[in-house]
XYZ file of C-alpha atoms in Angstrom:
491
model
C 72.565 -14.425 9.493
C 71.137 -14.101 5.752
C 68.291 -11.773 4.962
C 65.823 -14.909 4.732
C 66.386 -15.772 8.255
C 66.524 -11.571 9.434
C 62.899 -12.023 7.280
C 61.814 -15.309 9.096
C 63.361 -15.076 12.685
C 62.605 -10.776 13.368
C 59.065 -11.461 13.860
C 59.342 -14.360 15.793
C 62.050 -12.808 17.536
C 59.554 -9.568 18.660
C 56.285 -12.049 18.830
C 58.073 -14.266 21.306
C 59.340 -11.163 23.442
C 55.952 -9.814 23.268
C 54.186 -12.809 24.876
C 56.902 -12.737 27.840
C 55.801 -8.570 28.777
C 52.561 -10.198 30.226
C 49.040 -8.867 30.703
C 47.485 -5.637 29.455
C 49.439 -3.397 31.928
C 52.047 -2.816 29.521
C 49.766 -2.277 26.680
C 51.158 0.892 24.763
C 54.218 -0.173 25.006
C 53.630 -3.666 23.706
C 51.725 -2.305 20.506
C 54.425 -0.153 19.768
C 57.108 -2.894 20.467
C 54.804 -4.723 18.036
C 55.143 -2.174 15.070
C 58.474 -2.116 15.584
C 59.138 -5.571 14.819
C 56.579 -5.730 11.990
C 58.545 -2.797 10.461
C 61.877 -4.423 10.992
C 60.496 -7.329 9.161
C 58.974 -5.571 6.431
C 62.548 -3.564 5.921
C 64.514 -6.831 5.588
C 62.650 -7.729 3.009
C 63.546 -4.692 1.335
C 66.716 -6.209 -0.059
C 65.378 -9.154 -1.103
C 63.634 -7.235 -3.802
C 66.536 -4.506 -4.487
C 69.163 -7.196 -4.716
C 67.039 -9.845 -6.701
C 68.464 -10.712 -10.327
C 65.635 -10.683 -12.373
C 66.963 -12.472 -15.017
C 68.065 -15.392 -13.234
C 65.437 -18.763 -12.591
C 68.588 -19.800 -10.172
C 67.728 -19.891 -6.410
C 68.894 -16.566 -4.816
C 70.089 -15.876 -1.406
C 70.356 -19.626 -0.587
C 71.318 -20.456 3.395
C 71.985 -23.786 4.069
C 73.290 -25.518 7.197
C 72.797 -28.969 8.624
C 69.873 -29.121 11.002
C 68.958 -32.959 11.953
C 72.007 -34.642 10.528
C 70.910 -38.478 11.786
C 67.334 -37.446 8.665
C 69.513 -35.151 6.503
C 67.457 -32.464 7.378
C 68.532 -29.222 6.500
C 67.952 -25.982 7.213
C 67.735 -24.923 3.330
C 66.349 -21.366 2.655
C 66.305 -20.045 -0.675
C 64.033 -17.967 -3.271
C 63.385 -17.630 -6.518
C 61.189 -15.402 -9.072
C 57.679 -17.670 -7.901
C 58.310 -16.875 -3.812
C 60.272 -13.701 -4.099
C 56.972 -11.540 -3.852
C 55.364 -13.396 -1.138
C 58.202 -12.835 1.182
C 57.595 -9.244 1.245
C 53.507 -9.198 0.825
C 53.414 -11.361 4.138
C 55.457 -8.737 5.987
C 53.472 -6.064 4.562
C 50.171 -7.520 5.730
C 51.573 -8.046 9.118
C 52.202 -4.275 9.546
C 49.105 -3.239 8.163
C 47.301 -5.598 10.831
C 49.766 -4.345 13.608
C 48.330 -1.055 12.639
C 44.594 -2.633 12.381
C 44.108 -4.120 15.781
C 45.971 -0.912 17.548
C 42.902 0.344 19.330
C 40.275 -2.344 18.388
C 41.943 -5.325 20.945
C 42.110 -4.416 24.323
C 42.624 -7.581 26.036
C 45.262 -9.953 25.848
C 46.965 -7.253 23.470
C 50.617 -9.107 23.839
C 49.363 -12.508 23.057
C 47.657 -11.127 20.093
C 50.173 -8.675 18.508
C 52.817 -11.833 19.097
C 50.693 -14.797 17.548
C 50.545 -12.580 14.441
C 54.587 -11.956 14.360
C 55.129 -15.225 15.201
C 52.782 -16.183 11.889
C 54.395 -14.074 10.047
C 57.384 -15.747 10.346
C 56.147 -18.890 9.926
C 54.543 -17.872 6.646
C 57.685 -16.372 5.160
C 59.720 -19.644 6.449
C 57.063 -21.644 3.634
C 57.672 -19.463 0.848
C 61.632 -19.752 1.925
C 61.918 -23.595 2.775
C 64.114 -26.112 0.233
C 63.996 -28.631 2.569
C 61.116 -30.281 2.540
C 61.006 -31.226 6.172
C 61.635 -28.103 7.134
C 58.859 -27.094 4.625
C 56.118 -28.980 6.611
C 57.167 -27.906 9.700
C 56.564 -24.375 8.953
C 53.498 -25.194 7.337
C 52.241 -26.837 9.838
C 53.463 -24.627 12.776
C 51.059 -21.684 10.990
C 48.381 -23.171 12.308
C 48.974 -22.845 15.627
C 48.930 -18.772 16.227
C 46.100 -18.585 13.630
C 44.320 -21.047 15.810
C 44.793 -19.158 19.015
C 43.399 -15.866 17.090
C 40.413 -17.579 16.014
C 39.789 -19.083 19.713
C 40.488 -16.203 21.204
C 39.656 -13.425 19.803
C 36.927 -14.464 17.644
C 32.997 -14.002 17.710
C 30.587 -16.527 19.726
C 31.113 -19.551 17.908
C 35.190 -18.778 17.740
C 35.732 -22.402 19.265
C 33.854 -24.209 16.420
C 35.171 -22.261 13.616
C 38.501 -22.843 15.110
C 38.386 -26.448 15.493
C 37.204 -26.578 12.004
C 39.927 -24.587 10.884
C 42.388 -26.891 12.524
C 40.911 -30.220 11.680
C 40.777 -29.642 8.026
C 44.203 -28.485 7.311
C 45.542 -30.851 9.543
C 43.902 -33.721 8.408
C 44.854 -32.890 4.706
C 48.308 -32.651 5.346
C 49.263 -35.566 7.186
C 48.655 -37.609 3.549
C 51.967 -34.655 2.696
C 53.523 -35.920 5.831
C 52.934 -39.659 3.958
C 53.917 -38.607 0.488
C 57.644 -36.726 2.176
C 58.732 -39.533 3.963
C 58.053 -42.226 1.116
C 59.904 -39.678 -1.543
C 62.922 -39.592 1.506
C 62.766 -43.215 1.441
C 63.133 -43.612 -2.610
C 65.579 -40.595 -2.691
C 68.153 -42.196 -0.497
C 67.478 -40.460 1.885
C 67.170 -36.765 1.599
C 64.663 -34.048 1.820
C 66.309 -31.671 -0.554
C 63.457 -30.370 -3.060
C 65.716 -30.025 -6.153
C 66.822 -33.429 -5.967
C 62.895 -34.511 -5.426
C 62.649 -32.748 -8.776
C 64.098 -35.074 -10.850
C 63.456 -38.526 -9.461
C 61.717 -40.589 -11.865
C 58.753 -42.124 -10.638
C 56.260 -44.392 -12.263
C 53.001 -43.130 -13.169
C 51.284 -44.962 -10.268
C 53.575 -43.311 -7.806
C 52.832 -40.083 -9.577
C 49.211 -40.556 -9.281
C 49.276 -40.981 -5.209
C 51.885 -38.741 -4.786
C 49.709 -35.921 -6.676
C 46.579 -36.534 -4.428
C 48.585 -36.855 -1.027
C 49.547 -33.194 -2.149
C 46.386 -32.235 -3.289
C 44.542 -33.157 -0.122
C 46.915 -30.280 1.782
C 46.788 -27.751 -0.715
C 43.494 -27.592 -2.361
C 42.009 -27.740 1.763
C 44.243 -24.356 2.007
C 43.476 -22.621 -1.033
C 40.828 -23.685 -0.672
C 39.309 -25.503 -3.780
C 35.867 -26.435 -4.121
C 34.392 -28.571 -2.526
C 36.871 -28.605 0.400
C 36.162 -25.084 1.161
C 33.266 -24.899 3.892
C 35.704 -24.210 6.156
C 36.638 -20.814 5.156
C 33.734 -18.690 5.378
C 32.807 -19.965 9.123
C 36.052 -19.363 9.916
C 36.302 -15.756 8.274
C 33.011 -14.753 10.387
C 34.154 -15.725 13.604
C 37.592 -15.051 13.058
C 38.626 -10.835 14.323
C 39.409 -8.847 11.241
C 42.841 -8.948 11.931
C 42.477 -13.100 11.388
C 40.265 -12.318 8.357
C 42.997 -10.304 6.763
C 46.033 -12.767 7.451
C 44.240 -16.009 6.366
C 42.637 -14.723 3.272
C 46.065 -12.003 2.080
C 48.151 -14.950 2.649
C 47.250 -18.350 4.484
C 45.257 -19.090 1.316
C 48.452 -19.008 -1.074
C 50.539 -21.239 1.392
C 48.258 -24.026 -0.338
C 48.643 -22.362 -3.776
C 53.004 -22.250 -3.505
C 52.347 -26.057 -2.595
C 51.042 -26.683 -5.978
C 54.432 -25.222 -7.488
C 56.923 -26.354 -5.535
C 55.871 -30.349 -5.135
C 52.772 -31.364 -7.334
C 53.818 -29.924 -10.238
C 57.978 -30.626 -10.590
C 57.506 -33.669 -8.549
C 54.706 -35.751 -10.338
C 54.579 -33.662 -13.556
C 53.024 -36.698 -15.909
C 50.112 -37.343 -13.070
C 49.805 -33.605 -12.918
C 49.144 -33.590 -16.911
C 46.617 -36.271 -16.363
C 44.521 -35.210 -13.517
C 44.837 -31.205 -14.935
C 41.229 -31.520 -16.622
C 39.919 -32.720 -13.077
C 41.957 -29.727 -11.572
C 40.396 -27.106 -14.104
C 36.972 -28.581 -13.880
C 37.456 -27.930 -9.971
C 38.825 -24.442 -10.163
C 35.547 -23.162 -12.788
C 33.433 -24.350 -10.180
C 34.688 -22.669 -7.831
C 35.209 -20.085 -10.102
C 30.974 -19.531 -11.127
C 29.433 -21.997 -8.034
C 30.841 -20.184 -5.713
C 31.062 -16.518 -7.143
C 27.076 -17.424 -7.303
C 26.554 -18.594 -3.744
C 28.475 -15.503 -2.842
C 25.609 -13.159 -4.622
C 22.959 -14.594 -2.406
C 24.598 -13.657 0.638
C 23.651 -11.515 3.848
C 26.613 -10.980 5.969
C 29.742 -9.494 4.705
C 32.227 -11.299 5.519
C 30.818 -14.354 4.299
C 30.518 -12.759 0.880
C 33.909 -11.436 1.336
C 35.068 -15.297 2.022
C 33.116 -16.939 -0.530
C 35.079 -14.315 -3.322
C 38.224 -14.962 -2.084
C 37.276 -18.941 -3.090
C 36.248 -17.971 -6.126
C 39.324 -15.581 -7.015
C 41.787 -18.468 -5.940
C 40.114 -20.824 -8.182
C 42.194 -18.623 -10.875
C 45.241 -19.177 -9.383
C 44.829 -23.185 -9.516
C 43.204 -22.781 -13.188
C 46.089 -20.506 -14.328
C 48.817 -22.904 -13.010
C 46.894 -26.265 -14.731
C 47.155 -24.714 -17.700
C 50.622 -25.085 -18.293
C 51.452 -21.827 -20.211
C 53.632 -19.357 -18.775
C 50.934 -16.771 -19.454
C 48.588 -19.024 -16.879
C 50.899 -19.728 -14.499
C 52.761 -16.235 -14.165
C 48.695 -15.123 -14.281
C 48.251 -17.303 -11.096
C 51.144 -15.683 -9.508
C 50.026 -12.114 -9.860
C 46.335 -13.189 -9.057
C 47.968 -14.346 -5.548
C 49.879 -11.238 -5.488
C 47.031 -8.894 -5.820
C 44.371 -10.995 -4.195
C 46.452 -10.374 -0.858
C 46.609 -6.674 -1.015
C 42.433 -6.835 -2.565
C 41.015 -9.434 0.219
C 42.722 -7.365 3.318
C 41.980 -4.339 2.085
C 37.901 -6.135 1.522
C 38.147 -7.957 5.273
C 39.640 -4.294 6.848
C 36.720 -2.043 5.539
C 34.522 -4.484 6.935
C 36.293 -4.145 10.322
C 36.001 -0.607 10.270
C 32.132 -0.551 9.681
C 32.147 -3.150 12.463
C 33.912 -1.603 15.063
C 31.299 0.990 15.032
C 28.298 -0.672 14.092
C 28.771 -4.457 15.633
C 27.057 -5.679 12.817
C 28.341 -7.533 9.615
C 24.750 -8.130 8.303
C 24.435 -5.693 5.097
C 20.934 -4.824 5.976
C 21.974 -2.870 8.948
C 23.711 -0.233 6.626
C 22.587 2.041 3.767
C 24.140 5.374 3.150
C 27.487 5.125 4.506
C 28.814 7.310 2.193
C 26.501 10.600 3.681
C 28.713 10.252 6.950
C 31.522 8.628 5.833
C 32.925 10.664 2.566
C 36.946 9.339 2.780
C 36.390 5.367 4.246
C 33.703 5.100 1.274
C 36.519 6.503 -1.290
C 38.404 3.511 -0.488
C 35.920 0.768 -0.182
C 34.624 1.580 -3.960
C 38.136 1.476 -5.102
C 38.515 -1.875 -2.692
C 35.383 -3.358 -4.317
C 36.030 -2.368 -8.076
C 39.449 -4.264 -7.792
C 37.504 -6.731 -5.871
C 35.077 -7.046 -9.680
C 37.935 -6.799 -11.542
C 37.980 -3.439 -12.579
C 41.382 -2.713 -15.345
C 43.231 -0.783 -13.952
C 43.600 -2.204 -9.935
C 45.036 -5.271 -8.917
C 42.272 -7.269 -9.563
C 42.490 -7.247 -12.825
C 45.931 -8.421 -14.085
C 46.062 -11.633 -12.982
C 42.686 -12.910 -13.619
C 42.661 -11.168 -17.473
C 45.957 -13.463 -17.917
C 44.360 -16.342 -16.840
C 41.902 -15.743 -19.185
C 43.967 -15.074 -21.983
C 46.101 -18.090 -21.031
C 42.819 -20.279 -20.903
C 41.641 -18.941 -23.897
C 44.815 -20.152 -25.986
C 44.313 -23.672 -24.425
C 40.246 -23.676 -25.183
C 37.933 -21.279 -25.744
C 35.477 -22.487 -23.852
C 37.390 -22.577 -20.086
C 38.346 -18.770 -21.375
C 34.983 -18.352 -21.590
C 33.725 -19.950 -18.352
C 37.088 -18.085 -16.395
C 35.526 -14.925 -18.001
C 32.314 -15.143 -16.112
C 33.955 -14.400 -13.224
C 34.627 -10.754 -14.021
C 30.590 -10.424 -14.503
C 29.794 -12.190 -11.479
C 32.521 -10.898 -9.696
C 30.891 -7.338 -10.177
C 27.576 -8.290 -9.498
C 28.785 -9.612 -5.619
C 30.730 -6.424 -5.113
C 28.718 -3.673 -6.943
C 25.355 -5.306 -4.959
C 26.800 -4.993 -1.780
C 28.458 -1.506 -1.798
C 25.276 -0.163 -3.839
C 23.231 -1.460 -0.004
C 26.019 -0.881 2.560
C 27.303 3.085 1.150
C 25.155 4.332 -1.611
C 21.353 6.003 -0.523
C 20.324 7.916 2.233
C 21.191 6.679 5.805
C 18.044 4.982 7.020
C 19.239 4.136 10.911
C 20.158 6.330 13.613
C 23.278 4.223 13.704
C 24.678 5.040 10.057
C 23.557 8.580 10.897
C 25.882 8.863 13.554
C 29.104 7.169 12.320
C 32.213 9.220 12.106
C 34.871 9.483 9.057
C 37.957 7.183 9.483
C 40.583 8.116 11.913
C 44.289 9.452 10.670
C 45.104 5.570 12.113
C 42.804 4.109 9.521
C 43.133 6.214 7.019
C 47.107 5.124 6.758
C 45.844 1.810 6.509
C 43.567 2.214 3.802
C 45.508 4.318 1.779
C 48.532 2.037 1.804
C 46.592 -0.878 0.501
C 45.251 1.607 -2.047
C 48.688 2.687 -3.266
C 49.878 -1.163 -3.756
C 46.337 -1.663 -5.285
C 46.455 0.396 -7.918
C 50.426 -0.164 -8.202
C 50.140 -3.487 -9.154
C 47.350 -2.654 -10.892
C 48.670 -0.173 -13.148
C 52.387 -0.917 -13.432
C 52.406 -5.248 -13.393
C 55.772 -5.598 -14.849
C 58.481 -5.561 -12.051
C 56.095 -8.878 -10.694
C 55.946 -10.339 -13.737
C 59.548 -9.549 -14.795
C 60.815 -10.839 -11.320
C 58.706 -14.159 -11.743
C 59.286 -14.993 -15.669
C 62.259 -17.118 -15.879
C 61.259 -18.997 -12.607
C 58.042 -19.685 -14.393
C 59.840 -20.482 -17.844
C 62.022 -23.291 -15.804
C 59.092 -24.666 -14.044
C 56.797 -25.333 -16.810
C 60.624 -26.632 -18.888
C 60.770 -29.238 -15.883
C 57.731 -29.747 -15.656
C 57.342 -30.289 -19.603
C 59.683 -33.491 -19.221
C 58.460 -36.685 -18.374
C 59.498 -38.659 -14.752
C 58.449 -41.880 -15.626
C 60.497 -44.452 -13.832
């Protein structure tokens, strides 16, 4: 077996062993059973990045082996220097919730440790797919485990806020399911992606095909205005869900955008870029001011991580390498940024039961360490050089800049607004004297979360401070893509 499928089957290996040990009489053993298999999937990953030529735009570790020979589906795994990173971010995030949810779920603890290995798996399986069937399979197979840890282990509207969930993405991508089988049709037959690549379509074609796509990914990323979905979800969802959908879900939608609408329907994606741009500034100011105004956490926590993503789509619309390679590190560090956000919530939570911000004040008198890493957690949140936050969005902005000064300068207001949000809120949750009993009494972070916090802060201010094994990795993948996608398809 290759190291994608060690990557893509461990998980789901563990996560389907977990859900056969039963109820929560076998508890301790099933949460350790669980970090074991998040570890072993994190460590297979390992090689992926050791092993990786750098210099090479070429597919690397490719599997392939027939799968549904009477469709030509394959089962085609493969990755290059744009999904290389998110292979090994997913099975990061997975430990890190593993460890997250250790004492805070105490029902159902199998079920829930093994819907988020089975995710996992799933997620790395869409960064690893070359066939596009098998593509939308995994895709679409994510959202059943995130759906179960929204209904289940949610807050009291969990049902809603899953249904929504599920109804959205769904919805969006059965106009993908359209789009795959009519380019199988005209492709005689195949769902290979490279050979999608260079089909030449007329511009008509194009144009569907690029909003058939765009009506799956921008409901994932999500891009204004398709994005009321995420921040009911992110309140009712545990923090475990929180950190999974917004670290990685989100960028499912994002790789979409740069593996079929761009090398597919490159002329329509030309045309329709200025709507695309237009979208992603919105989402970029609109939302990073709706996101000011607001009272609970997590929702401001959500509407951020809409407004951050609306760089990724704006950096890879712009068709420089600096913008796209910007997007990718923006995804990059936005997963490591938003868990690390959605996790100090959870920690204030589990001992306040409260997300609203006016129930805090003064954290920082009784909890020294845990506020440490939130203010590093929120100034990479604003943008601050230095952390993850950063990089990406200041190429964007460069890249933007070179195409017109004025989209620069409208990406640029996110790094103001993106400070006001997350300087506002930590100045009223940690900074001041404790006003209520409750913030009086809080305890410092455990050793537990401690661990957790400080490994997002090491790969925070990694990424942060040393970009250039990312961006090294990702460059000639990037340098191809925007070559291909430079070329016209017109049939």
């Amino acid at each position: 077996m290759g190291l994608l499928s060690l990557a893509i089957w461990t998980p789901i290996a563990f996560g389907t062993v977990l859900l056969a040990l039963g109820r929560d009489e076998h508890a301790r053993a099933v949460r350790w059973l669980a970090l074991v298999g998040a570890l072993l999937g994190l460590a297979v990953t390992v090689p992926l990045v050791t092993g990786f030529d750098a210099s090479s735009a070429a597919m690397q570790f490719v599997e392939k082996a027939p799968w549904i020979e009477r469709f030509n589906v394959h089962y085609h795994l493969g990755v290059d220097g744009i999904s290389l990173w998110l292979v090994p971010l997913t099975a990061f995030i997975t430990v890190i919730v593993v460890l997250a949810g250790w004492e805070v779920i105490t029902e159902r603890v199998n079920q829930y440790m093994g819907a988020f290995l089975i995710l996992s798996g799933l997620m790395i399986g869409v960064f690893a797919a070359l066939d596009a069937m098998l593509f939308y399979i995994f895709f679409e197979a994510t959202l059943i485990p995130m759906y179960i840890i929204i209904g289940i282990w949610g807050g009291p509207n969990k049902i809603y806020a899953a249904f929504k969930f599920f109804l959205y993405t769904l919805l969006g991508s059965l106009l993908m399911l359209v789009a795959l089988i009519y380019l199988y049709n005209v492709s005689g037959g195949s769902f290979d992606l490279a050979a999608w690549w260079t089909l030449p379509l007329p511009a008509g074609v194009q144009t569907a095909l690029f909003f058939a796509f765009l009506a799956a990914f921008a409901v994932k990323v999500p891009m204004w205005p398709v994005h009321t979905w995420l921040p009911d979800v992110h309140v009712e969802a545990p923090t475990g869900g929180s950190a999974v959908l917004a670290a990685i879900m989100l960028k499912l939608g994002a790789y979409g955008f740069l593996r079929f609408s761009l090398p597919i329907t490159p002329d329509a994606a030309h045309q329709w870029a200025p709507l695309i741009i237009g979208l992603s500034l919105v989402a970029v100011i609109y939302v990073g001011l709706v996101a000011l105004v607001q009272q609970d956490m997590k929702k401001l926590v959500a509407y951020s991580s809409v407004a951050h993503m609306g760089f990724v789509t704006l950096g890879f619309f712009l068709f420089n390498d600096l913008g796209v390679s910007g997007g990718l590190v923006q995804m990059i560090a936005h997963g490591f940024v938003s868990a690390a956000m959605f996790l100090c919530i959870g920690v204030l939570y589990d001992r306040v039961h409260s997300r609203e911000i006016k129930d805090y004040g003064g954290v920082v008198a009784t909890m020294p360490a845990f506020a440490a890493f939130a203010a590093l957690f929120v100034m990479a949140n604003a943008g601050l050089p230095g952390t993850a936050g950063f990089v990406g969005e200041w190429m964007v902005i460069l890249a933007a800049v070179r195409e017109n000064f004025w989209i620069g300068l409208l990406a640029a207001t996110s790094l103001i607004l993106g400070a006001a949000y997350s300087l506002w809120m930590f100045k009223r949750v940690y900074l001041g004297a404790p006003v209520h009993e409750h913030v009086k009494a809080l305890k410092d972070i455990s050793a537990r979360e401690y661990l957790i916090l400080l490994l997002l802060a090491i790969m925070v201010l990694y990424l942060g401070i040393h970009p250039k094994p990312f961006t090294d990795a990702m460059e000639p993948a990037v340098q191809q893509l925007l070559k291909h996608v430079a070329v016209s398809k017109l049939g």
